[in-house]
mmCIF file of C-alpha atoms and ligand atoms in Angstrom:
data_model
loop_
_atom_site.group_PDB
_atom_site.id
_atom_site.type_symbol
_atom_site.label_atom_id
_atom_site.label_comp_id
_atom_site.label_asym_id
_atom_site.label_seq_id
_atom_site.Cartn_x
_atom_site.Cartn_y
_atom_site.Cartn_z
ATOM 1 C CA UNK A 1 31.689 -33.108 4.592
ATOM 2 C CA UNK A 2 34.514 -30.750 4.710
ATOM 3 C CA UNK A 3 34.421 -26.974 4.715
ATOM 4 C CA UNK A 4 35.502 -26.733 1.146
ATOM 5 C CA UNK A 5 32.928 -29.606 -0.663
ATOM 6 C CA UNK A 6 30.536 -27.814 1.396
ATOM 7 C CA UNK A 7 31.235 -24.447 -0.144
ATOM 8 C CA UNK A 8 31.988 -26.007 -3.825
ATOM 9 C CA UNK A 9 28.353 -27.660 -3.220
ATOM 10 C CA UNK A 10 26.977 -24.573 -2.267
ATOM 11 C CA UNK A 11 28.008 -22.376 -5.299
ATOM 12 C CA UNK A 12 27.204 -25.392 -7.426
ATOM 13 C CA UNK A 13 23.541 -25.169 -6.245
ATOM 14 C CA UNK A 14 23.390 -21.330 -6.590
ATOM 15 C CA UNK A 15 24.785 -21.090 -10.214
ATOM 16 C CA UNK A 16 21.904 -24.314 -10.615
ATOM 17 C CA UNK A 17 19.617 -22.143 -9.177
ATOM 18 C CA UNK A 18 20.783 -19.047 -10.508
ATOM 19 C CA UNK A 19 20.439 -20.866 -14.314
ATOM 20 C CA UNK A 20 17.242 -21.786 -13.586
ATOM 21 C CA UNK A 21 16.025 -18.374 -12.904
ATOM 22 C CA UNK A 22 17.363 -17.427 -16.275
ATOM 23 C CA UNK A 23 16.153 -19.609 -18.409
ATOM 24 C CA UNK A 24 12.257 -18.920 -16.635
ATOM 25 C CA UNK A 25 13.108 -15.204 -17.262
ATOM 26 C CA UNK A 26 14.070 -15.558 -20.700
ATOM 27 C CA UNK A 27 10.426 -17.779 -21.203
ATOM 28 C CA UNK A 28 9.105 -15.021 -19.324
ATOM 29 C CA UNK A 29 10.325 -12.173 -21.705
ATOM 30 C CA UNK A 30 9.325 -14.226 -24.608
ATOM 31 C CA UNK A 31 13.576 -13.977 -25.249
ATOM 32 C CA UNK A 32 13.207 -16.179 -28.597
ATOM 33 C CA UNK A 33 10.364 -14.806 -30.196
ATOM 34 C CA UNK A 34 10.852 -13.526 -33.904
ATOM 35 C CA UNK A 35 8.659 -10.715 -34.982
ATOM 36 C CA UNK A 36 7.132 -11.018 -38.654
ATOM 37 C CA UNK A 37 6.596 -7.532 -39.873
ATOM 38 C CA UNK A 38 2.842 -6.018 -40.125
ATOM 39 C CA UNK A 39 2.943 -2.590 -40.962
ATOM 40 C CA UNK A 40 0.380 0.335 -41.165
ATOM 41 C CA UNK A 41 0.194 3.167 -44.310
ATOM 42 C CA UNK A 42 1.473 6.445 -43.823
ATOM 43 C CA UNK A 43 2.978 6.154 -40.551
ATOM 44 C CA UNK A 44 5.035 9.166 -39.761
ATOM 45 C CA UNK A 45 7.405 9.967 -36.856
ATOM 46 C CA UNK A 46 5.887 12.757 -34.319
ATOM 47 C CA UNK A 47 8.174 15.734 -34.042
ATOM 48 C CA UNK A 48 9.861 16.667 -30.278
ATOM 49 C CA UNK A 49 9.350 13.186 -29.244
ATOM 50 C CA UNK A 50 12.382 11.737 -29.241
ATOM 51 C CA UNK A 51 13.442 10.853 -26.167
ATOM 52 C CA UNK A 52 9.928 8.240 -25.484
ATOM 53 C CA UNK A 53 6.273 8.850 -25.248
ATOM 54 C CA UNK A 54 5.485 6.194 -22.703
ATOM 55 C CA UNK A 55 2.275 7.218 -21.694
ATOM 56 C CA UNK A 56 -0.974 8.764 -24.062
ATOM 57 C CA UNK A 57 -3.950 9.472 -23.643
ATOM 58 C CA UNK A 58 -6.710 10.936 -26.067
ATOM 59 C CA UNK A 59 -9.827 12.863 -24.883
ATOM 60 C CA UNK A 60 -13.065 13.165 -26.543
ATOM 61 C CA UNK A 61 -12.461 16.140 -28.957
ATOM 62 C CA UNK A 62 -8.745 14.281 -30.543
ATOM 63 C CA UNK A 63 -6.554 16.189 -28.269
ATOM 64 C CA UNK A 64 -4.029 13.547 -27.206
ATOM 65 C CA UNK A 65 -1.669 14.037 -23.926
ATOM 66 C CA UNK A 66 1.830 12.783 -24.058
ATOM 67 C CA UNK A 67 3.988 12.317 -21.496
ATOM 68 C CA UNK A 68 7.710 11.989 -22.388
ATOM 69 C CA UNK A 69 11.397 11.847 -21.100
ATOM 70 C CA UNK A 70 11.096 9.220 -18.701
ATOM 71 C CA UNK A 71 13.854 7.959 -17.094
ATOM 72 C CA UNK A 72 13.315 4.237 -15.419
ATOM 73 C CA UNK A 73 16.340 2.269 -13.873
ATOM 74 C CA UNK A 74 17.786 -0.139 -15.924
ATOM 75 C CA UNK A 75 16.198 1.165 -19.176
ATOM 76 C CA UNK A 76 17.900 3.646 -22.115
ATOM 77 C CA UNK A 77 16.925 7.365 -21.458
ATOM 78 C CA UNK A 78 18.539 10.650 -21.748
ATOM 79 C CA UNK A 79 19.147 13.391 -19.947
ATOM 80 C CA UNK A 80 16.378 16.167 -20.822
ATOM 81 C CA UNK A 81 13.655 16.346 -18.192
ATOM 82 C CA UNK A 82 10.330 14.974 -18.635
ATOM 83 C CA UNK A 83 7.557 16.744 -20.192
ATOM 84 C CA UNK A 84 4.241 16.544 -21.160
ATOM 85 C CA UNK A 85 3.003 17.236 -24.940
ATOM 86 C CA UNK A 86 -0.484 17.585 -26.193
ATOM 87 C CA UNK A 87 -1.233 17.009 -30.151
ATOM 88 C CA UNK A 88 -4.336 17.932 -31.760
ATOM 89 C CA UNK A 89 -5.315 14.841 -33.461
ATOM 90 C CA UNK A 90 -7.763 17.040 -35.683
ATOM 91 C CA UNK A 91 -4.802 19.283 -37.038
ATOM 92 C CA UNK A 92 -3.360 17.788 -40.117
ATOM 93 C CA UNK A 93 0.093 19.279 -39.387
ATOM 94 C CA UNK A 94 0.432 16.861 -36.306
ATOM 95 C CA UNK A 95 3.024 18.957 -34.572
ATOM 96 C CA UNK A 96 3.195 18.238 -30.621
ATOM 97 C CA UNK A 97 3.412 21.070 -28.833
ATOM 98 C CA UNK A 98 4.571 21.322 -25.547
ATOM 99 C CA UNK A 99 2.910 22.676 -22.695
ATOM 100 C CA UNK A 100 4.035 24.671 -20.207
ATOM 101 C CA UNK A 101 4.233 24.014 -16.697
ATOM 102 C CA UNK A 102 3.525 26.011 -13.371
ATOM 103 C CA UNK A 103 6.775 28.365 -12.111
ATOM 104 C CA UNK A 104 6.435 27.093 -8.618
ATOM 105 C CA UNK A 105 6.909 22.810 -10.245
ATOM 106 C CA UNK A 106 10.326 21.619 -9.922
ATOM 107 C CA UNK A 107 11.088 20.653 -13.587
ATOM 108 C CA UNK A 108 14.516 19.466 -12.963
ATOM 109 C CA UNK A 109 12.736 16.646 -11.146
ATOM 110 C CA UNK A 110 10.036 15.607 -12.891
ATOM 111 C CA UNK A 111 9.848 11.938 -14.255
ATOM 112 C CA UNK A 112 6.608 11.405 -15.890
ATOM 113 C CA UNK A 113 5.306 8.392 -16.664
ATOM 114 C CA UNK A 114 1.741 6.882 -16.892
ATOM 115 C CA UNK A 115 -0.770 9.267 -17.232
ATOM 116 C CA UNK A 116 -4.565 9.966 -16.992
ATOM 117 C CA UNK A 117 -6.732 12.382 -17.999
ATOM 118 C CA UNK A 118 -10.174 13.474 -16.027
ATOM 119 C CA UNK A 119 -12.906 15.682 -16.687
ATOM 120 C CA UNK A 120 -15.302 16.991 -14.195
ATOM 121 C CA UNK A 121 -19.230 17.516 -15.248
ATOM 122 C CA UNK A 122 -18.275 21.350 -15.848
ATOM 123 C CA UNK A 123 -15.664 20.368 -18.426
ATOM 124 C CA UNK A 124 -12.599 21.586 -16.244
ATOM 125 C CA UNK A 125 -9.720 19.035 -17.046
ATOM 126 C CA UNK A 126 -7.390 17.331 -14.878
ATOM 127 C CA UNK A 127 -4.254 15.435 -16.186
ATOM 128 C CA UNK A 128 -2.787 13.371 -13.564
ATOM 129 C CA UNK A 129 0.780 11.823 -13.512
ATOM 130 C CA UNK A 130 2.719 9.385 -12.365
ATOM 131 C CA UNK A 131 6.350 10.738 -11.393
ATOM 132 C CA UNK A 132 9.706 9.578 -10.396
ATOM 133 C CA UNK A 133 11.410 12.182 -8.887
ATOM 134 C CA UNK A 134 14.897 10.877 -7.342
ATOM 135 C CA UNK A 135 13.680 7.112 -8.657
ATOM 136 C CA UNK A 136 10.610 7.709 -5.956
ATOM 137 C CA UNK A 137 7.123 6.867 -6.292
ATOM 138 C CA UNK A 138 4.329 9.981 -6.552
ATOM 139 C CA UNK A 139 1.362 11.367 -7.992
ATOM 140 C CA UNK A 140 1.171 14.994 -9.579
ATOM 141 C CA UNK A 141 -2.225 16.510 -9.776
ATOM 142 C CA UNK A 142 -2.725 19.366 -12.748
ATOM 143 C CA UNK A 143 -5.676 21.378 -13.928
ATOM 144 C CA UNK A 144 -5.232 22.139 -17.921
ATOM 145 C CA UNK A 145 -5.663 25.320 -19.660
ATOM 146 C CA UNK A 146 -6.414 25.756 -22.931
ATOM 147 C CA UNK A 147 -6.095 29.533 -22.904
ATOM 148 C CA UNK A 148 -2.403 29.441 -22.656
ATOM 149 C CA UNK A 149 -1.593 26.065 -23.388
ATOM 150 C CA UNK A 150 -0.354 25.439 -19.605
ATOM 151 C CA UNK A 151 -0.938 23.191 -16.831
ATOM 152 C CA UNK A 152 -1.680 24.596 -13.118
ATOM 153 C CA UNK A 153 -0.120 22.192 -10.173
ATOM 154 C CA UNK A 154 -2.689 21.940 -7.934
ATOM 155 C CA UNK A 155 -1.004 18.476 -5.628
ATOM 156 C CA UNK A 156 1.594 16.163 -5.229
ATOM 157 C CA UNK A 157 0.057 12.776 -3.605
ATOM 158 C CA UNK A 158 2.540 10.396 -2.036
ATOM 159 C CA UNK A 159 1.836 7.509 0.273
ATOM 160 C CA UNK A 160 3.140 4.449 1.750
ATOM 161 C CA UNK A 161 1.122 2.112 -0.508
ATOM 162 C CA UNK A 162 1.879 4.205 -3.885
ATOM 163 C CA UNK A 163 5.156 3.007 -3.418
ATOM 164 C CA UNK A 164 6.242 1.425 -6.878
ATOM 165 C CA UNK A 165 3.608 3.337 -9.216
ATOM 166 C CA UNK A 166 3.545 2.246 -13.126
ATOM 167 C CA UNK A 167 0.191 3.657 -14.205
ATOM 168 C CA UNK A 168 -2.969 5.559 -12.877
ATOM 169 C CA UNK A 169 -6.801 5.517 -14.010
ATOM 170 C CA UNK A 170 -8.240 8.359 -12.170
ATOM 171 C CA UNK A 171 -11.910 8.056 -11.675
ATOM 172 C CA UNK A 172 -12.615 11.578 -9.941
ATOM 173 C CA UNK A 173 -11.144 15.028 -9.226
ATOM 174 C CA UNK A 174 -8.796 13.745 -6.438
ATOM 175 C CA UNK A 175 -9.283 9.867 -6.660
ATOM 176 C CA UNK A 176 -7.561 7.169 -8.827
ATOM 177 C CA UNK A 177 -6.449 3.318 -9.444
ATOM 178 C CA UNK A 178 -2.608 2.613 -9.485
ATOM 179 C CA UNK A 179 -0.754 -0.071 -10.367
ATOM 180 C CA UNK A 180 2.550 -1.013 -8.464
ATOM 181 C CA UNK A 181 5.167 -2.646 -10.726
ATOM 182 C CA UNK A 182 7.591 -4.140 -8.414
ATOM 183 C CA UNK A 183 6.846 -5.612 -4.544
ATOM 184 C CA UNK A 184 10.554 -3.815 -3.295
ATOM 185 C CA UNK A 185 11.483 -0.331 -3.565
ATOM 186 C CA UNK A 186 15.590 -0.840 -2.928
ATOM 187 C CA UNK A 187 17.020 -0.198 -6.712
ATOM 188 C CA UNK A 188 18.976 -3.322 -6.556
ATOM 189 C CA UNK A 189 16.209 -5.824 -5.249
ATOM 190 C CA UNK A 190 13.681 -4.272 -7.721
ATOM 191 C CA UNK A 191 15.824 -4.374 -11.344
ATOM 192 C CA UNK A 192 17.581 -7.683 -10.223
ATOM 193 C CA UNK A 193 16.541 -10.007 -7.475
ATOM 194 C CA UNK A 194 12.489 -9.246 -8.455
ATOM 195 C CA UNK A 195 12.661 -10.234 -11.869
ATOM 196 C CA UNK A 196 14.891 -13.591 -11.103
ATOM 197 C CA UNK A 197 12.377 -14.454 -8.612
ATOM 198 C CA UNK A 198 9.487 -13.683 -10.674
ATOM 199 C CA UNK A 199 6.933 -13.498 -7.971
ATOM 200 C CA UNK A 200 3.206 -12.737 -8.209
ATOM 201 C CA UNK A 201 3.635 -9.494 -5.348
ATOM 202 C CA UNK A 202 2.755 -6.612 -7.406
ATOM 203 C CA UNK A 203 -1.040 -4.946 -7.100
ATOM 204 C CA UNK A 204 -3.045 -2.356 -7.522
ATOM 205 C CA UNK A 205 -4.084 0.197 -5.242
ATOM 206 C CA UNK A 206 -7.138 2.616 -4.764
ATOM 207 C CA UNK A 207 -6.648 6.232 -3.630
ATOM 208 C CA UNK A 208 -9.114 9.329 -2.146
ATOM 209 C CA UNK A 209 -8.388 11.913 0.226
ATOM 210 C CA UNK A 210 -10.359 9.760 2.649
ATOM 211 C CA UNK A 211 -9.134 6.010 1.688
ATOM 212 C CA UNK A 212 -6.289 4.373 0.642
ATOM 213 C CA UNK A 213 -6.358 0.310 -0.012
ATOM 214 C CA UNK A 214 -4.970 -2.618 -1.504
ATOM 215 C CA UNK A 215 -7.855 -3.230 -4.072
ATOM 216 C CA UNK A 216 -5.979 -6.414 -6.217
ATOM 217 C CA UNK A 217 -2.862 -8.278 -5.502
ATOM 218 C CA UNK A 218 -1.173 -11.412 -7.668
ATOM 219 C CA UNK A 219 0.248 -9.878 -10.307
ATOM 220 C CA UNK A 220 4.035 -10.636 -11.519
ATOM 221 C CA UNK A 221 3.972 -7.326 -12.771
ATOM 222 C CA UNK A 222 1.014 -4.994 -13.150
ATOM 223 C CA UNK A 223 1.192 -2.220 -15.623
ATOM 224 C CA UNK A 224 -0.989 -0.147 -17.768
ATOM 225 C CA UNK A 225 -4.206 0.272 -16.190
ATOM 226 C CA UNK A 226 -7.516 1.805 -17.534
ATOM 227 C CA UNK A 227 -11.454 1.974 -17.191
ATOM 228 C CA UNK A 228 -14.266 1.126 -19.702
ATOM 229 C CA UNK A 229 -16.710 3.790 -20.852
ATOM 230 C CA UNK A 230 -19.287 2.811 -18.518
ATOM 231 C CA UNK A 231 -16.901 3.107 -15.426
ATOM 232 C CA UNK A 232 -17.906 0.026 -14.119
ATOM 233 C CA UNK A 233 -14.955 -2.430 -15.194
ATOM 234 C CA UNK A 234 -11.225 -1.857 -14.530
ATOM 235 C CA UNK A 235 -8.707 -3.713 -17.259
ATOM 236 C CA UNK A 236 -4.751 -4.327 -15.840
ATOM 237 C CA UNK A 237 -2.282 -5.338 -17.625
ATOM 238 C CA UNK A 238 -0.017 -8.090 -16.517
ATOM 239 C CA UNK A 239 3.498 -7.484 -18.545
ATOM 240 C CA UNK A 240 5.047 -10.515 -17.137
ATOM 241 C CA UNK A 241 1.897 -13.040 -17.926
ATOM 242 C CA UNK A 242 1.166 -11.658 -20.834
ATOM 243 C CA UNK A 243 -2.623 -11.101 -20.026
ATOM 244 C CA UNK A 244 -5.218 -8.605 -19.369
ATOM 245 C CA UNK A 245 -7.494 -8.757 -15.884
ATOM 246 C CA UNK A 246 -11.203 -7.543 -16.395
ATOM 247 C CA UNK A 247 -12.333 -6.179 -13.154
ATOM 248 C CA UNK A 248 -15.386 -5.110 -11.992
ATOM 249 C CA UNK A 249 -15.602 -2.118 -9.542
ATOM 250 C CA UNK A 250 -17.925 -2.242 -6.487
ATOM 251 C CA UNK A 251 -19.793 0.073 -4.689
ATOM 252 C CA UNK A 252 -17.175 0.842 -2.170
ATOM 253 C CA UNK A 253 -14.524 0.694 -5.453
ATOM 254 C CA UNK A 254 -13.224 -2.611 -4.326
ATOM 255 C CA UNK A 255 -11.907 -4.569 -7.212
ATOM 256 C CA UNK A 256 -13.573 -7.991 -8.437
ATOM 257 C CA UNK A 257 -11.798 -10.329 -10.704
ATOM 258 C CA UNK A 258 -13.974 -11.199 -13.446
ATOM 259 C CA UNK A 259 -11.332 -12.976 -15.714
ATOM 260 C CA UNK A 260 -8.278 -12.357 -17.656
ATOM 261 C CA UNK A 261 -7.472 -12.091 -21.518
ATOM 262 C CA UNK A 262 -4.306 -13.549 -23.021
ATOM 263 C CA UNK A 263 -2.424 -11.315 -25.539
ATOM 264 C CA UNK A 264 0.442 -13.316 -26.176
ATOM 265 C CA UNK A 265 2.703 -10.352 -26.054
ATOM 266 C CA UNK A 266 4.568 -8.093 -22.602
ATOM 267 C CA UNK A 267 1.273 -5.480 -22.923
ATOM 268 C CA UNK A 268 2.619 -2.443 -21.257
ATOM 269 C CA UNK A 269 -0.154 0.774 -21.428
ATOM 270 C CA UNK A 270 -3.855 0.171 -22.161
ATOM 271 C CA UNK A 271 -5.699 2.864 -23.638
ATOM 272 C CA UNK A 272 -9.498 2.397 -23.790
ATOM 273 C CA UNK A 273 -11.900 3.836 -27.149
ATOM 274 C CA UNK A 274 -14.762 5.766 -25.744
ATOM 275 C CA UNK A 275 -16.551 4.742 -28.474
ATOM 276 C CA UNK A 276 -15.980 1.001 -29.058
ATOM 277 C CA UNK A 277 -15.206 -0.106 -25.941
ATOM 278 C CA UNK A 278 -12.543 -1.299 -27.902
ATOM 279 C CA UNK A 279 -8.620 -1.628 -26.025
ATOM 280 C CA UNK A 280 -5.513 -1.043 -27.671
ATOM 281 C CA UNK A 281 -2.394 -1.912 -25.932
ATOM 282 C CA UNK A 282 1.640 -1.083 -26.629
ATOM 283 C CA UNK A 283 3.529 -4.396 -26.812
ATOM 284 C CA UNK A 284 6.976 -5.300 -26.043
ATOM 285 C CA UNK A 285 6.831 -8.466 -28.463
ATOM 286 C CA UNK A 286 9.980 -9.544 -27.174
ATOM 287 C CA UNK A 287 10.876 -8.424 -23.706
ATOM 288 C CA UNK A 288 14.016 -9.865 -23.194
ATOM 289 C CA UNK A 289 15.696 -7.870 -26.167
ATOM 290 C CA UNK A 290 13.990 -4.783 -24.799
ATOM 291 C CA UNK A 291 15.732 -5.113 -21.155
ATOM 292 C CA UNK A 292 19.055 -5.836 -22.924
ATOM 293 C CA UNK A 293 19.081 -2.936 -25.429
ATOM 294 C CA UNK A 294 21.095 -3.977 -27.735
ATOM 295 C CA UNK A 295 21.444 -1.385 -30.858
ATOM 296 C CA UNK A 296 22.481 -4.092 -33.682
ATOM 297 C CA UNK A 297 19.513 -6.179 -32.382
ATOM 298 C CA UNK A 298 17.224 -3.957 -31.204
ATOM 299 C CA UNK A 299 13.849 -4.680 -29.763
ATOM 300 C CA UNK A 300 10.729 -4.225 -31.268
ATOM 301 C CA UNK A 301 7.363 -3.306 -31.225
ATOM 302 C CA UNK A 302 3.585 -4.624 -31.516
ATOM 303 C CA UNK A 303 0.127 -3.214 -31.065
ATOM 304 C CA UNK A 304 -2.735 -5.129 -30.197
ATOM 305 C CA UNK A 305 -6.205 -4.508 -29.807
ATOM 306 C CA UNK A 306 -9.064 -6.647 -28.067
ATOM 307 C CA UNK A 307 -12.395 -6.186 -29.139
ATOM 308 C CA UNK A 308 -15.381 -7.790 -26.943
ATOM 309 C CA UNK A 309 -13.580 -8.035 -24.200
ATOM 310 C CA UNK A 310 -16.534 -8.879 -21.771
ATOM 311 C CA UNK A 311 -17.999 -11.655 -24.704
ATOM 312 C CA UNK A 312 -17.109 -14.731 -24.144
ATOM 313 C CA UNK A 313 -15.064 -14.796 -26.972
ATOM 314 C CA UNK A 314 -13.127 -11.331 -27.272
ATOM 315 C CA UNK A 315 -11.178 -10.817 -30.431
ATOM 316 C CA UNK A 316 -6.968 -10.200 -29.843
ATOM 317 C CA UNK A 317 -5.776 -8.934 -32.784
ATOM 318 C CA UNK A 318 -1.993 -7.662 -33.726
ATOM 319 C CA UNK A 319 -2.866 -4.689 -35.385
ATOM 320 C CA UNK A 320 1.286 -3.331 -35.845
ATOM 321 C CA UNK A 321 4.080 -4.988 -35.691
ATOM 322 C CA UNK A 322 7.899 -3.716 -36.374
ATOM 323 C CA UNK A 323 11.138 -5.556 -35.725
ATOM 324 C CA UNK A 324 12.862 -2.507 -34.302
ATOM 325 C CA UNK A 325 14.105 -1.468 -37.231
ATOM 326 C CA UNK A 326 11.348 1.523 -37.635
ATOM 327 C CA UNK A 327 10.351 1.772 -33.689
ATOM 328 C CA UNK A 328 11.671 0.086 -30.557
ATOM 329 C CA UNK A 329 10.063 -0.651 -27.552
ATOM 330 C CA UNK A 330 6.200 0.400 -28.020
ATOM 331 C CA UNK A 331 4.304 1.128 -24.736
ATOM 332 C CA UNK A 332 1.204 2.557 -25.888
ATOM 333 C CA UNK A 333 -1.206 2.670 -28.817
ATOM 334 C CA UNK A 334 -4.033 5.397 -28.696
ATOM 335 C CA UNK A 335 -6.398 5.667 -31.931
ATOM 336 C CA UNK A 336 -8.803 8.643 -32.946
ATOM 337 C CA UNK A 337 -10.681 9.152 -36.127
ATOM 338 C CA UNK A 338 -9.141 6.686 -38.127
ATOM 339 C CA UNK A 339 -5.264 7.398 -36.601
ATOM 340 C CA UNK A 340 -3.383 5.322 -34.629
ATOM 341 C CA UNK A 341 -0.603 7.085 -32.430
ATOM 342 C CA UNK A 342 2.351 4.527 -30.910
ATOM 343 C CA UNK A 343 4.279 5.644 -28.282
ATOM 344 C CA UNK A 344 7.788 4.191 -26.767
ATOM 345 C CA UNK A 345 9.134 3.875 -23.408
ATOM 346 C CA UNK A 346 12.715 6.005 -24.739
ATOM 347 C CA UNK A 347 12.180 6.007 -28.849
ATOM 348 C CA UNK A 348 10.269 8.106 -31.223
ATOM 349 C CA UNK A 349 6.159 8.251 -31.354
ATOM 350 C CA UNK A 350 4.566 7.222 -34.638
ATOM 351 C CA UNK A 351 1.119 8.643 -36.336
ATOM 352 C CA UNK A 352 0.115 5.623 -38.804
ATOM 353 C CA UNK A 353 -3.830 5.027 -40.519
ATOM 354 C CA UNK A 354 -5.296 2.456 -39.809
ATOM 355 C CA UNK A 355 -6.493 0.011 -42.368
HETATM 356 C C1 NAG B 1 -2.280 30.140 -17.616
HETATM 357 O O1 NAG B 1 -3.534 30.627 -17.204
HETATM 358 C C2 NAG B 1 -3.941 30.211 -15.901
HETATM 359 C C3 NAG B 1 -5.386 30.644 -15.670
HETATM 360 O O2 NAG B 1 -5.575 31.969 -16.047
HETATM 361 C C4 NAG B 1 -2.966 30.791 -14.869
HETATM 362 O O3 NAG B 1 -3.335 30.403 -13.568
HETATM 363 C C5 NAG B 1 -1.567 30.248 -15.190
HETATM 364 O O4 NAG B 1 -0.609 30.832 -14.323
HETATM 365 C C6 NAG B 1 -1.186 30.549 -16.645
HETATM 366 N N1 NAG B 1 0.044 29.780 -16.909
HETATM 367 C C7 NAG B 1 1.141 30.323 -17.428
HETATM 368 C C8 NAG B 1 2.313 29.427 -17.580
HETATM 369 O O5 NAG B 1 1.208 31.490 -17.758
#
């Protein structure tokens, strides 16, 4: 064969290739899926969040968490730095305030984006977040106080194996599960080549002071991750395979598979009801219009929630459901008393009742 059929061959099996690879990703993002509309009463848009809520979290008494501002490569975002809100979900004027952060925390920086809330057995709280300073990977460790409405740093954790960080459940005063979104860290590799290739690499990873591991592997992209009530099962969400993994924790916080739920939807944050047991998850019904944000046809959003998920037959139900056209790109649903808060990766946050 001569040097130029070779080369014509050649680019005639990469553009094969490279078609291939699109047409998985676009069956991937669910790219042709049409939302029906299923809305909730009296849902009303959050004030000072309108630049995303990706992450939420509710404690016990209705005081939610909100982290906001985050700015993720190859998604919409603006400018402002990230902060974190709280909103007293037992306040009828549902105003999010904001709190304020530590003088000696570099603001400029800060990136947040999942989020998890502990509390120790003397009630002190500790809201831990996952932050992208300079599009790197690390965890920032804060005591809250309700006082004077602030947050005290008290650590940044960073290491080799936190490298791609989505999401953290932390499960003591200095210990957590993370999920790792992408297998590469070069911005190039991880927005392009990693999706195309579509690769089961992503995992998630245990952290303490005195052991860091590798705890589950084989996801094609792990995101939201939380606990149940009892602390004894871990739930991660699979964006890309549109399911959720029930784990069970061991002794030694090793991760079990126990089996895997299919929403149907790209599930992005999990948020667990102490009460229930119940999980409600933000949706990205159809992924590929998210990643191409397009403003005439904008992406939508979907809630789900799974009840029984440890039966053997758990109930998936789509609770909300908008075509973009009230909120785009949902990536969290939290609920408390009889509200249901949704939360965006870059759009507004919504406070609807539920049925
Ligand atoms: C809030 O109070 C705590 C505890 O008294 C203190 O350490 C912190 O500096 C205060 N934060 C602000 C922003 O004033």
């Amino acid at each position: 064969m001569g040097k130029a059929a070779f080369i014509s061959l050649l680019i005639a099996a990469l553009s094969a290739l490279l078609g291939e690879r699109i047409v998985n990703f676009r069956k991937v993002t669910l790219a042709s899926r049409e939302l029906v509309q299923n809305h909730l009463p009296n849902c009303v848009a959050l004030k000072n969040l309108d630049f995303g809520s990706e992450d939420i979290t509710i404690i016990g008494d209705g005081l939610a968490f909100i982290s906001t501002g985050l700015k993720y490569p190859g998604i919409a975002s603006s400018d402002t730095p990230g902060k974190i809100y709280t909103l007293d979900l037992k306040d009828s004027r549902m105003k999010p305030m904001e709190l304020r952060m530590p003088r000696n925390f570099d603001l400029e920086s800060f990136n947040p984006h999942g989020i998890s809330v502990y509390i120790d057995p003397e009630d002190s709280i500790y809201l831990f977040v996952v932050s992208h300073p300079q599009h790197k990977s690390q965890i920032e460790v804060f005591e809250f106080v309700e006082d004077n409405h602030s947050l005290v740093h008290l650590k940044t954790i960073k290491h080799e194996l936190l490298h791609s960080v989505n999401d953290i459940v932390a499960v003591g005063v200095d210990s957590f599960y993370a999920t790792n979104d992408h297998y590469f860290t070069h911005e190039i590799l991880k927005g392009t080549v990693e999706p195309l290739l579509a690769q089961p690499w992503s995992n998630v990873v245990y952290y303490s002071p005195e052991e860091v591991k590798v705890v589950s592997e084989g996801y094609y992209f792990a995101n939201g991750i939380n606990i149940s009530p009892d602390e004894r099962h871990v739930y991660v969400v699979d964006l890309f395979d549109h399911n959720v993994h029930v784990l069970e924790r061991k002794d030694d916080n090793a991760l079990v598979s126990v089996k895997s739920v299919a929403v149907g939807s790209l599930c992005d944050n999990v948020e667990v009801d102490p009460e229930t047991g119940d999980l409600w998850l933000g949706c990205h019904p159809n992924g590929w219009k998210f990643f191409m944000s397009d403003p005439k046809d904008p992406a939508g959003s979907e809630v789900i929630q799974i009840q029984s998920i440890h039966s053997d037959k758990p109930v998936v139900t789509q609770v909300y459901a908008d075509d973009g056209q009230v909120i785009i790109g949902s990536s969290v649903a939290a609920t408390y008393g009889g509200k249901l808060l949704i939360g965006t990766v870059y759009h507004k946050a919504l406070c609807c009742d539920l049925k």
